[in-house]
mmCIF file of C-alpha atoms and ligand atoms in Angstrom:
data_model
loop_
_atom_site.group_PDB
_atom_site.id
_atom_site.type_symbol
_atom_site.label_atom_id
_atom_site.label_comp_id
_atom_site.label_asym_id
_atom_site.label_seq_id
_atom_site.Cartn_x
_atom_site.Cartn_y
_atom_site.Cartn_z
ATOM 1 C CA MET A 1 121.569 91.173 154.338
ATOM 2 C CA VAL A 2 123.603 89.976 152.006
ATOM 3 C CA VAL A 3 124.647 86.356 151.785
ATOM 4 C CA LEU A 4 127.386 84.940 149.790
ATOM 5 C CA GLY A 5 127.766 80.941 149.476
ATOM 6 C CA ILE A 6 129.863 79.146 148.685
ATOM 7 C CA GLU A 7 128.870 74.603 147.925
ATOM 8 C CA SER A 8 132.167 72.718 147.524
ATOM 9 C CA SER A 9 130.790 69.896 148.895
ATOM 10 C CA CYS A 10 131.025 66.854 145.802
ATOM 11 C CA ASP A 11 132.436 67.291 142.373
ATOM 12 C CA GLU A 12 130.802 70.637 141.944
ATOM 13 C CA THR A 13 132.320 74.267 143.348
ATOM 14 C CA GLY A 14 129.081 76.906 143.519
ATOM 15 C CA VAL A 15 129.579 80.046 144.162
ATOM 16 C CA ALA A 16 126.193 82.338 145.021
ATOM 17 C CA LEU A 17 125.343 85.471 146.253
ATOM 18 C CA VAL A 18 122.027 86.135 147.571
ATOM 19 C CA ASP A 19 119.350 89.466 149.416
ATOM 20 C CA ALA A 20 118.265 88.013 152.816
ATOM 21 C CA SER A 21 117.090 91.289 153.559
ATOM 22 C CA GLY A 22 113.176 91.977 154.935
ATOM 23 C CA SER A 23 111.696 88.580 155.344
ATOM 24 C CA GLY A 24 110.370 87.925 151.774
ATOM 25 C CA VAL A 25 112.627 85.275 150.454
ATOM 26 C CA PRO A 26 115.600 85.895 149.469
ATOM 27 C CA ARG A 27 116.502 87.211 146.281
ATOM 28 C CA LEU A 28 118.962 85.318 144.027
ATOM 29 C CA LEU A 29 121.448 88.214 143.060
ATOM 30 C CA SER A 30 124.043 85.744 141.084
ATOM 31 C CA HIS A 31 125.699 82.626 141.176
ATOM 32 C CA ALA A 32 128.336 80.906 139.335
ATOM 33 C CA LEU A 33 128.754 76.940 138.827
ATOM 34 C CA PHE A 34 132.082 74.858 137.871
ATOM 35 C CA SER A 35 130.740 70.968 137.272
ATOM 36 C CA GLN A 36 134.226 68.699 137.377
ATOM 37 C CA ILE A 37 131.834 66.368 135.954
ATOM 38 C CA ASP A 38 134.751 66.050 133.139
ATOM 39 C CA MET A 39 137.828 65.250 134.953
ATOM 40 C CA HIS A 40 136.153 62.551 136.598
ATOM 41 C CA GLN A 41 134.736 60.901 133.890
ATOM 42 C CA ALA A 42 138.067 59.213 132.723
ATOM 43 C CA TYR A 43 137.569 56.924 136.510
ATOM 44 C CA GLY A 44 134.046 56.257 136.408
ATOM 45 C CA GLY A 45 133.394 58.210 139.628
ATOM 46 C CA VAL A 46 134.679 60.624 141.515
ATOM 47 C CA VAL A 47 138.174 60.420 142.540
ATOM 48 C CA PRO A 48 138.082 63.393 146.103
ATOM 49 C CA GLU A 49 142.063 64.085 146.227
ATOM 50 C CA LEU A 50 141.226 65.541 142.867
ATOM 51 C CA ALA A 51 137.911 67.098 143.359
ATOM 52 C CA SER A 52 139.317 68.960 146.480
ATOM 53 C CA ARG A 53 142.600 70.404 144.383
ATOM 54 C CA ASP A 54 139.912 71.659 142.023
ATOM 55 C CA HIS A 55 137.557 72.952 143.989
ATOM 56 C CA ILE A 56 141.334 75.130 145.845
ATOM 57 C CA ARG A 57 141.304 76.168 141.381
ATOM 58 C CA ARG A 58 138.001 76.791 141.080
ATOM 59 C CA VAL A 59 136.526 78.425 144.364
ATOM 60 C CA LEU A 60 138.495 82.439 144.023
ATOM 61 C CA PRO A 61 137.537 82.930 140.539
ATOM 62 C CA LEU A 62 134.264 81.914 140.489
ATOM 63 C CA THR A 63 133.711 84.474 143.350
ATOM 64 C CA HIS A 64 135.196 87.435 141.634
ATOM 65 C CA GLN A 65 132.513 86.575 139.199
ATOM 66 C CA VAL A 66 129.524 86.431 140.882
ATOM 67 C CA MET A 67 130.123 89.784 142.585
ATOM 68 C CA ALA A 68 131.301 90.999 138.828
ATOM 69 C CA GLU A 69 127.884 89.555 138.064
ATOM 70 C CA ALA A 70 126.041 91.475 140.935
ATOM 71 C CA GLY A 71 127.320 94.189 139.996
ATOM 72 C CA SER A 72 128.991 94.061 143.924
ATOM 73 C CA SER A 73 132.292 94.741 145.853
ATOM 74 C CA LEU A 74 132.843 91.933 148.960
ATOM 75 C CA ALA A 75 132.403 94.264 150.968
ATOM 76 C CA GLU A 76 128.603 94.165 150.539
ATOM 77 C CA VAL A 77 128.755 90.692 152.047
ATOM 78 C CA ASP A 78 127.448 90.359 155.258
ATOM 79 C CA VAL A 79 127.594 86.633 155.655
ATOM 80 C CA VAL A 80 129.718 84.285 154.107
ATOM 81 C CA ALA A 81 128.159 80.900 154.094
ATOM 82 C CA TYR A 82 129.715 77.787 153.101
ATOM 83 C CA THR A 83 128.623 73.536 153.214
ATOM 84 C CA ARG A 84 129.257 71.923 156.515
ATOM 85 C CA GLY A 85 128.759 68.901 155.233
ATOM 86 C CA PRO A 86 127.204 65.541 154.652
ATOM 87 C CA GLY A 87 130.364 65.466 151.467
ATOM 88 C CA LEU A 88 133.545 64.661 150.913
ATOM 89 C CA ALA A 89 135.880 65.716 153.851
ATOM 90 C CA GLY A 90 137.920 67.524 151.841
ATOM 91 C CA ALA A 91 136.494 69.059 149.618
ATOM 92 C CA LEU A 92 134.400 70.508 152.539
ATOM 93 C CA LEU A 93 137.490 71.341 153.782
ATOM 94 C CA VAL A 94 137.739 73.773 151.561
ATOM 95 C CA GLY A 95 134.795 75.563 150.542
ATOM 96 C CA ALA A 96 135.052 75.897 154.718
ATOM 97 C CA GLY A 97 138.250 76.893 154.678
ATOM 98 C CA VAL A 98 138.192 79.942 152.219
ATOM 99 C CA ALA A 99 134.361 80.998 153.821
ATOM 100 C CA CYS A 100 136.317 80.964 157.055
ATOM 101 C CA SER A 101 139.732 82.973 155.900
ATOM 102 C CA LEU A 102 136.808 85.355 154.247
ATOM 103 C CA ALA A 103 134.556 85.890 156.494
ATOM 104 C CA ALA A 104 137.655 86.813 158.262
ATOM 105 C CA ALA A 105 139.336 88.826 155.838
ATOM 106 C CA LEU A 106 136.197 91.008 155.795
ATOM 107 C CA GLY A 107 135.358 91.535 159.591
ATOM 108 C CA LYS A 108 132.208 89.502 159.179
ATOM 109 C CA PRO A 109 130.332 86.183 160.528
ATOM 110 C CA ALA A 110 131.385 83.109 158.301
ATOM 111 C CA MET A 111 127.704 80.662 158.861
ATOM 112 C CA GLY A 112 127.900 76.516 157.651
ATOM 113 C CA VAL A 113 125.068 74.930 155.822
ATOM 114 C CA HIS A 114 123.864 71.262 155.760
ATOM 115 C CA HIS A 115 124.068 70.709 152.331
ATOM 116 C CA LEU A 116 119.982 68.965 152.399
ATOM 117 C CA GLU A 117 118.913 71.557 154.106
ATOM 118 C CA GLY A 118 120.078 73.454 150.890
ATOM 119 C CA HIS A 119 118.485 70.742 148.289
ATOM 120 C CA LEU A 120 115.340 71.104 150.231
ATOM 121 C CA LEU A 121 114.959 74.663 150.077
ATOM 122 C CA SER A 122 115.669 75.225 146.848
ATOM 123 C CA PRO A 123 112.644 75.405 145.158
ATOM 124 C CA PHE A 124 112.777 78.618 146.662
ATOM 125 C CA LEU A 125 114.076 80.153 143.936
ATOM 126 C CA SER A 126 111.782 78.713 141.634
ATOM 127 C CA ALA A 127 108.772 80.389 139.806
ATOM 128 C CA ASP A 128 106.227 78.721 141.743
ATOM 129 C CA PRO A 129 107.866 78.122 145.636
ATOM 130 C CA PRO A 130 106.412 76.022 147.846
ATOM 131 C CA GLU A 131 104.421 77.204 151.600
ATOM 132 C CA PHE A 132 105.272 75.199 155.035
ATOM 133 C CA PRO A 133 104.622 72.024 155.733
ATOM 134 C CA PHE A 134 105.177 70.321 152.388
ATOM 135 C CA VAL A 135 106.679 66.618 153.086
ATOM 136 C CA ALA A 136 109.944 66.530 150.825
ATOM 137 C CA LEU A 137 111.371 63.658 148.522
ATOM 138 C CA LEU A 138 115.884 64.233 148.973
ATOM 139 C CA VAL A 139 116.761 62.318 145.997
ATOM 140 C CA SER A 140 120.567 62.465 145.152
ATOM 141 C CA GLY A 141 123.409 61.408 144.324
ATOM 142 C CA GLY A 142 124.294 60.093 148.275
ATOM 143 C CA HIS A 143 120.871 60.802 149.901
ATOM 144 C CA THR A 144 117.423 59.341 149.121
ATOM 145 C CA GLN A 145 114.594 60.448 152.011
ATOM 146 C CA LEU A 146 110.835 61.581 152.571
ATOM 147 C CA MET A 147 111.037 64.821 155.494
ATOM 148 C CA ARG A 148 108.249 66.237 156.832
ATOM 149 C CA VAL A 149 108.702 70.100 157.152
ATOM 150 C CA ASP A 150 106.742 72.497 159.189
ATOM 151 C CA ARG A 151 109.100 75.150 159.127
ATOM 152 C CA VAL A 152 112.801 76.151 158.483
ATOM 153 C CA GLY A 153 114.911 74.764 161.113
ATOM 154 C CA SER A 154 111.999 71.577 161.227
ATOM 155 C CA TYR A 155 112.565 68.319 159.298
ATOM 156 C CA GLU A 156 111.245 64.977 160.689
ATOM 157 C CA LEU A 157 113.192 61.622 158.723
ATOM 158 C CA LEU A 158 109.774 60.454 157.659
ATOM 159 C CA GLY A 159 111.612 57.017 155.836
ATOM 160 C CA GLU A 160 115.584 57.060 153.777
ATOM 161 C CA THR A 161 117.262 54.293 152.344
ATOM 162 C CA ILE A 162 118.375 51.519 153.369
ATOM 163 C CA ASP A 163 122.083 51.016 150.976
ATOM 164 C CA ASP A 164 122.106 52.485 147.749
ATOM 165 C CA ALA A 165 120.840 56.260 146.869
ATOM 166 C CA ALA A 166 118.340 56.741 143.977
ATOM 167 C CA GLY A 167 120.760 58.635 142.389
ATOM 168 C CA GLU A 168 123.197 56.020 143.405
ATOM 169 C CA ALA A 169 121.096 53.232 141.874
ATOM 170 C CA PHE A 170 121.323 55.329 138.311
ATOM 171 C CA ASP A 171 124.800 56.050 138.222
ATOM 172 C CA LYS A 172 126.045 51.700 138.982
ATOM 173 C CA SER A 173 122.956 50.079 136.611
ATOM 174 C CA ALA A 174 124.599 53.075 133.621
ATOM 175 C CA LYS A 175 128.236 52.081 134.814
ATOM 176 C CA LEU A 176 126.972 48.506 134.211
ATOM 177 C CA MET A 177 125.342 49.871 131.053
ATOM 178 C CA GLY A 178 128.658 50.969 129.417
ATOM 179 C CA LEU A 179 127.474 54.563 129.567
ATOM 180 C CA PRO A 180 130.101 57.740 131.007
ATOM 181 C CA TYR A 181 129.601 59.158 134.740
ATOM 182 C CA PRO A 182 127.083 60.446 136.788
ATOM 183 C CA GLY A 183 124.988 57.763 134.321
ATOM 184 C CA GLY A 184 121.263 59.082 135.436
ATOM 185 C CA PRO A 185 121.457 62.350 133.185
ATOM 186 C CA HIS A 186 122.791 59.777 130.776
ATOM 187 C CA LEU A 187 120.387 56.552 131.090
ATOM 188 C CA SER A 188 117.614 58.927 131.584
ATOM 189 C CA ARG A 189 118.318 59.962 127.883
ATOM 190 C CA LEU A 190 119.285 56.437 126.578
ATOM 191 C CA ALA A 191 115.580 55.433 127.674
ATOM 192 C CA GLU A 192 113.666 58.029 125.897
ATOM 193 C CA GLY A 193 113.980 55.244 122.397
ATOM 194 C CA GLY A 194 113.570 51.709 124.867
ATOM 195 C CA ASP A 195 110.669 50.678 126.519
ATOM 196 C CA GLY A 196 110.215 50.546 130.377
ATOM 197 C CA THR A 197 108.199 47.162 130.737
ATOM 198 C CA ALA A 198 110.245 45.181 128.453
ATOM 199 C CA PHE A 199 112.201 43.674 131.286
ATOM 200 C CA LYS A 200 111.396 42.944 134.597
ATOM 201 C CA LEU A 201 112.680 44.399 137.644
ATOM 202 C CA PRO A 202 112.463 44.109 141.325
ATOM 203 C CA ARG A 203 110.906 46.969 143.018
ATOM 204 C CA PRO A 204 112.689 47.083 146.234
ATOM 205 C CA LEU A 205 110.421 47.432 149.700
ATOM 206 C CA LEU A 206 107.444 49.083 147.524
ATOM 207 C CA HIS A 207 105.163 47.180 149.405
ATOM 208 C CA SER A 208 107.315 47.262 152.773
ATOM 209 C CA GLY A 209 104.213 49.581 154.788
ATOM 210 C CA ASP A 210 107.315 52.177 155.218
ATOM 211 C CA LEU A 211 108.717 54.903 153.659
ATOM 212 C CA ASP A 212 112.406 53.146 153.322
ATOM 213 C CA PHE A 213 113.912 52.782 150.523
ATOM 214 C CA SER A 214 116.444 50.317 149.233
ATOM 215 C CA PHE A 215 117.620 50.110 145.436
ATOM 216 C CA ALA A 216 121.069 48.195 145.486
ATOM 217 C CA GLY A 217 119.105 45.095 144.869
ATOM 218 C CA LEU A 218 118.134 46.907 141.724
ATOM 219 C CA LYS A 219 121.419 46.945 140.706
ATOM 220 C CA THR A 220 122.117 43.348 141.416
ATOM 221 C CA ALA A 221 119.048 42.635 139.030
ATOM 222 C CA VAL A 222 120.572 44.730 135.986
ATOM 223 C CA LEU A 223 123.827 43.233 136.151
ATOM 224 C CA THR A 224 122.459 39.654 136.297
ATOM 225 C CA GLN A 225 119.799 40.992 132.706
ATOM 226 C CA ALA A 226 122.864 42.260 130.928
ATOM 227 C CA LYS A 227 125.219 39.299 131.630
ATOM 228 C CA ARG A 228 121.886 37.468 130.401
ATOM 229 C CA LEU A 229 121.403 39.305 127.428
ATOM 230 C CA GLY A 230 125.151 39.236 127.003
ATOM 231 C CA PRO A 231 126.039 40.261 122.882
ATOM 232 C CA GLU A 232 122.566 40.894 122.989
ATOM 233 C CA LEU A 233 123.129 44.277 125.138
ATOM 234 C CA GLU A 234 124.304 46.109 122.395
ATOM 235 C CA SER A 235 121.330 46.460 120.970
ATOM 236 C CA ARG A 236 118.116 46.334 123.902
ATOM 237 C CA LYS A 237 120.257 49.035 125.688
ATOM 238 C CA ALA A 238 117.909 51.349 125.809
ATOM 239 C CA ASP A 239 114.816 48.674 126.377
ATOM 240 C CA LEU A 240 117.146 47.877 129.705
ATOM 241 C CA ALA A 241 117.597 51.213 130.286
ATOM 242 C CA ALA A 242 114.589 52.526 129.884
ATOM 243 C CA SER A 243 113.532 49.511 132.546
ATOM 244 C CA THR A 244 115.932 50.551 135.235
ATOM 245 C CA GLN A 245 114.546 53.924 135.118
ATOM 246 C CA ALA A 246 110.896 52.273 135.392
ATOM 247 C CA ALA A 247 111.448 50.198 138.661
ATOM 248 C CA ILE A 248 113.286 54.202 140.270
ATOM 249 C CA VAL A 249 110.774 56.382 139.646
ATOM 250 C CA GLU A 250 108.532 53.625 140.161
ATOM 251 C CA VAL A 251 109.196 53.234 143.257
ATOM 252 C CA LEU A 252 109.898 56.587 144.166
ATOM 253 C CA VAL A 253 106.586 57.816 143.044
ATOM 254 C CA LYS A 254 104.402 55.279 145.196
ATOM 255 C CA LYS A 255 106.338 56.336 149.217
ATOM 256 C CA SER A 256 106.114 59.741 148.233
ATOM 257 C CA LEU A 257 102.023 59.316 148.034
ATOM 258 C CA ALA A 258 102.784 56.595 151.039
ATOM 259 C CA ALA A 259 104.274 59.996 152.626
ATOM 260 C CA MET A 260 101.491 62.235 151.739
ATOM 261 C CA THR A 261 99.141 60.034 153.012
ATOM 262 C CA GLN A 262 100.464 59.939 156.745
ATOM 263 C CA THR A 263 101.406 62.778 157.303
ATOM 264 C CA GLY A 264 98.027 63.750 155.324
ATOM 265 C CA LEU A 265 99.613 66.859 153.895
ATOM 266 C CA LYS A 266 98.918 68.237 150.402
ATOM 267 C CA ARG A 267 102.444 69.609 149.329
ATOM 268 C CA LEU A 268 105.057 67.851 148.517
ATOM 269 C CA VAL A 269 108.796 69.588 147.164
ATOM 270 C CA VAL A 270 111.084 67.258 144.560
ATOM 271 C CA ALA A 271 114.954 68.213 145.141
ATOM 272 C CA GLY A 272 118.281 66.836 144.916
ATOM 273 C CA GLY A 273 119.818 65.920 141.019
ATOM 274 C CA VAL A 274 116.941 63.133 140.629
ATOM 275 C CA GLY A 275 114.422 65.801 140.843
ATOM 276 C CA ALA A 276 115.731 66.291 137.158
ATOM 277 C CA ASN A 277 114.443 62.848 136.302
ATOM 278 C CA ALA A 278 111.202 63.540 133.395
ATOM 279 C CA LEU A 279 109.942 60.633 134.070
ATOM 280 C CA LEU A 280 109.846 61.326 138.122
ATOM 281 C CA ARG A 281 108.529 64.763 137.253
ATOM 282 C CA SER A 282 105.558 63.536 134.387
ATOM 283 C CA GLN A 283 104.396 60.825 136.906
ATOM 284 C CA LEU A 284 104.428 63.009 140.037
ATOM 285 C CA ASN A 285 102.929 65.717 138.109
ATOM 286 C CA ALA A 286 99.473 63.409 137.017
ATOM 287 C CA VAL A 287 99.543 61.223 140.609
ATOM 288 C CA CYS A 288 99.702 64.203 142.608
ATOM 289 C CA LYS A 289 97.280 66.444 140.555
ATOM 290 C CA GLN A 290 93.884 63.221 140.758
ATOM 291 C CA ARG A 291 95.091 63.447 144.432
ATOM 292 C CA GLY A 292 94.867 67.396 145.094
ATOM 293 C CA ILE A 293 98.906 67.641 145.939
ATOM 294 C CA ARG A 294 100.927 70.466 144.867
ATOM 295 C CA VAL A 295 104.034 69.680 143.373
ATOM 296 C CA HIS A 296 107.359 72.195 143.631
ATOM 297 C CA TYR A 297 110.737 71.517 141.962
ATOM 298 C CA PRO A 298 113.669 73.378 142.074
ATOM 299 C CA GLU A 299 114.354 75.174 138.991
ATOM 300 C CA LEU A 300 116.023 72.544 136.368
ATOM 301 C CA HIS A 301 120.040 74.217 136.801
ATOM 302 C CA LEU A 302 119.479 74.084 140.507
ATOM 303 C CA CYS A 303 118.278 70.627 140.923
ATOM 304 C CA THR A 304 121.971 69.434 141.087
ATOM 305 C CA ASP A 305 124.383 70.594 143.901
ATOM 306 C CA ASN A 306 125.382 74.623 143.321
ATOM 307 C CA GLY A 307 126.384 77.569 145.464
ATOM 308 C CA ALA A 308 122.667 79.575 145.456
ATOM 309 C CA MET A 309 121.234 76.633 147.819
ATOM 310 C CA ILE A 310 123.630 76.971 150.320
ATOM 311 C CA ALA A 311 123.400 81.353 150.012
ATOM 312 C CA LEU A 312 119.505 80.736 150.330
ATOM 313 C CA ALA A 313 119.470 77.894 152.758
ATOM 314 C CA ALA A 314 121.827 80.264 154.911
ATOM 315 C CA GLY A 315 119.476 83.453 154.584
ATOM 316 C CA MET A 316 116.472 81.449 155.049
ATOM 317 C CA ARG A 317 117.572 81.041 158.328
ATOM 318 C CA LEU A 318 119.121 83.544 159.006
ATOM 319 C CA GLN A 319 115.902 85.634 158.640
ATOM 320 C CA ALA A 320 114.286 83.096 160.836
ATOM 321 C CA GLY A 321 116.408 83.626 163.566
ATOM 322 C CA LEU A 322 117.818 80.648 163.701
ATOM 323 C CA GLU A 323 121.571 81.573 163.790
ATOM 324 C CA THR A 324 123.612 83.313 166.367
ATOM 325 C CA LEU A 325 126.338 84.462 164.536
ATOM 326 C CA GLN A 326 129.985 85.507 165.318
ATOM 327 C CA ARG A 327 133.101 86.164 164.242
ATOM 328 C CA GLY A 328 134.956 83.265 165.341
ATOM 329 C CA TYR A 329 137.065 81.682 162.162
ATOM 330 C CA THR A 330 137.692 78.000 163.763
ATOM 331 C CA PHE A 331 135.773 75.360 161.349
ATOM 332 C CA ASP A 332 135.106 71.676 161.471
ATOM 333 C CA VAL A 333 133.043 69.834 158.787
ATOM 334 C CA LYS A 334 130.881 67.174 159.291
ATOM 335 C CA PRO A 335 130.969 64.401 156.644
ATOM 336 C CA ARG A 336 128.360 63.090 157.800
ATOM 337 C CA TRP A 337 125.245 65.059 159.319
ATOM 338 C CA GLY A 338 121.897 63.307 159.154
ATOM 339 C CA LEU A 339 119.086 66.562 158.472
ATOM 340 C CA ALA A 340 116.780 65.812 161.861
ATOM 341 C CA GLU A 341 119.488 66.804 163.793
ATOM 342 C CA LEU A 342 119.281 70.604 162.700
ATOM 343 C CA THR A 343 115.702 70.540 164.174
ATOM 344 C CA THR A 344 115.153 72.727 166.966
ATOM 345 C CA ALA A 345 112.448 72.614 169.004
HETATM 346 O O1 KG4 B 401 121.771 66.338 143.750
HETATM 347 P P1 KG4 B 401 122.943 65.995 143.635
HETATM 348 O O2 KG4 B 401 123.937 67.475 142.595
HETATM 349 O O3 KG4 B 401 124.575 65.574 144.770
HETATM 350 C C1 KG4 B 401 124.347 64.774 145.596
HETATM 351 O O4 KG4 B 401 124.573 65.589 146.645
HETATM 352 O O5 KG4 B 401 124.654 63.601 145.603
HETATM 353 O O6 KG4 B 401 122.661 64.589 142.863
HETATM 354 C C2 KG4 B 401 123.679 63.995 141.796
HETATM 355 C C3 KG4 B 401 122.557 62.726 141.304
HETATM 356 C C4 KG4 B 401 123.837 61.668 140.827
HETATM 357 O O7 KG4 B 401 123.557 60.348 140.769
HETATM 358 C C5 KG4 B 401 123.233 62.134 139.234
HETATM 359 O O8 KG4 B 401 123.166 60.931 138.556
HETATM 360 C C6 KG4 B 401 121.576 62.318 139.513
HETATM 361 O O9 KG4 B 401 121.262 63.043 140.287
HETATM 362 N N1 KG4 B 401 120.683 62.986 138.916
HETATM 363 C C7 KG4 B 401 119.891 62.152 137.380
HETATM 364 C C8 KG4 B 401 119.717 63.062 136.514
HETATM 365 N N2 KG4 B 401 120.357 63.970 136.930
HETATM 366 C C9 KG4 B 401 120.951 63.871 137.529
HETATM 367 N N3 KG4 B 401 119.372 61.128 137.922
HETATM 368 C C10 KG4 B 401 118.310 61.093 136.812
HETATM 369 N N4 KG4 B 401 117.693 61.618 136.252
HETATM 370 C C11 KG4 B 401 118.155 62.686 135.405
HETATM 371 N N5 KG4 B 401 117.946 63.635 135.017
HETATM 372 ZN ZN1 ZN B 402 124.167 67.351 146.815
#
């Protein structure tokens, strides 16, 4: 079964083709990505209407590229999958509209996929794929959640952010330091030359006794610190970046460990854009090794949004018998959509 996957929930247009024949992990045949970051950088963040228009421009050329690189033709596609949510409504509608039109033209079924299920399953495409059950730390620009995952389609929310997401904390702090959008990778690069203990920043909810997160106060503390530094900020920027990163990473690591203790599980999967963060990876690797916990990550280039994870999630849901494919082509999108809602008995 060959699945074409289309991702368009935010500022990346991603298209991919996987082979989900048999019961093994679907095989990635090819994937292509266009990032709109350069376009949005001028505005300091994603402009939804510009994002939608650019998805329209990119999605078909990327589809042709993916088919050519896989040496396949559209006639060989069995299912057309697309990100149904969560995300920006207009951006999602582009992917959904194109996927359903393409499926109708091919006489094949279309299938909506949950963006976070894509992130969460993306480590299955890595050289060291996880096994169920595991705890997943989902850390993206819009979400920060700990989930218990027993199998494909079984997602129990253990805790989540009550305000900003971890990626947002990176992005907003970076913006305060005058770094370009999206700030996460820039802040983490700047932090390499700084001292993470230079500034005392809050670790919100670290001792709350539950698995929830809060990052909004951190951004305010960074702003206060930046104002206090005044003209000195320029020369202390690397220290402030390193201290911000250290605060975010410490909370993510400690809460992940608390989730491992609470569930008694010995496998942790980290997914989403912030999962690319080198400090987060090195600290998690170190503490998990001490505790006999295996940690799994997506390949670095599949941490941020991409089409491969959408085609993969569709393929794995089909293999698990969780989807009834229909050749009906009406569609809707779900800009707000909790992952736990997918859980089947
Ligand atoms: O998963 P993703 O591509 O998009 C969403 O679904 O939101 O995640 C994007 C987020 C952004 O906030 C970006 O700054 C952050 O991931 N990010 C990073 C790094 N690479 C991407 N944050 C910290 N360190 C990184 N290396
Ligand atoms: Zn994402």
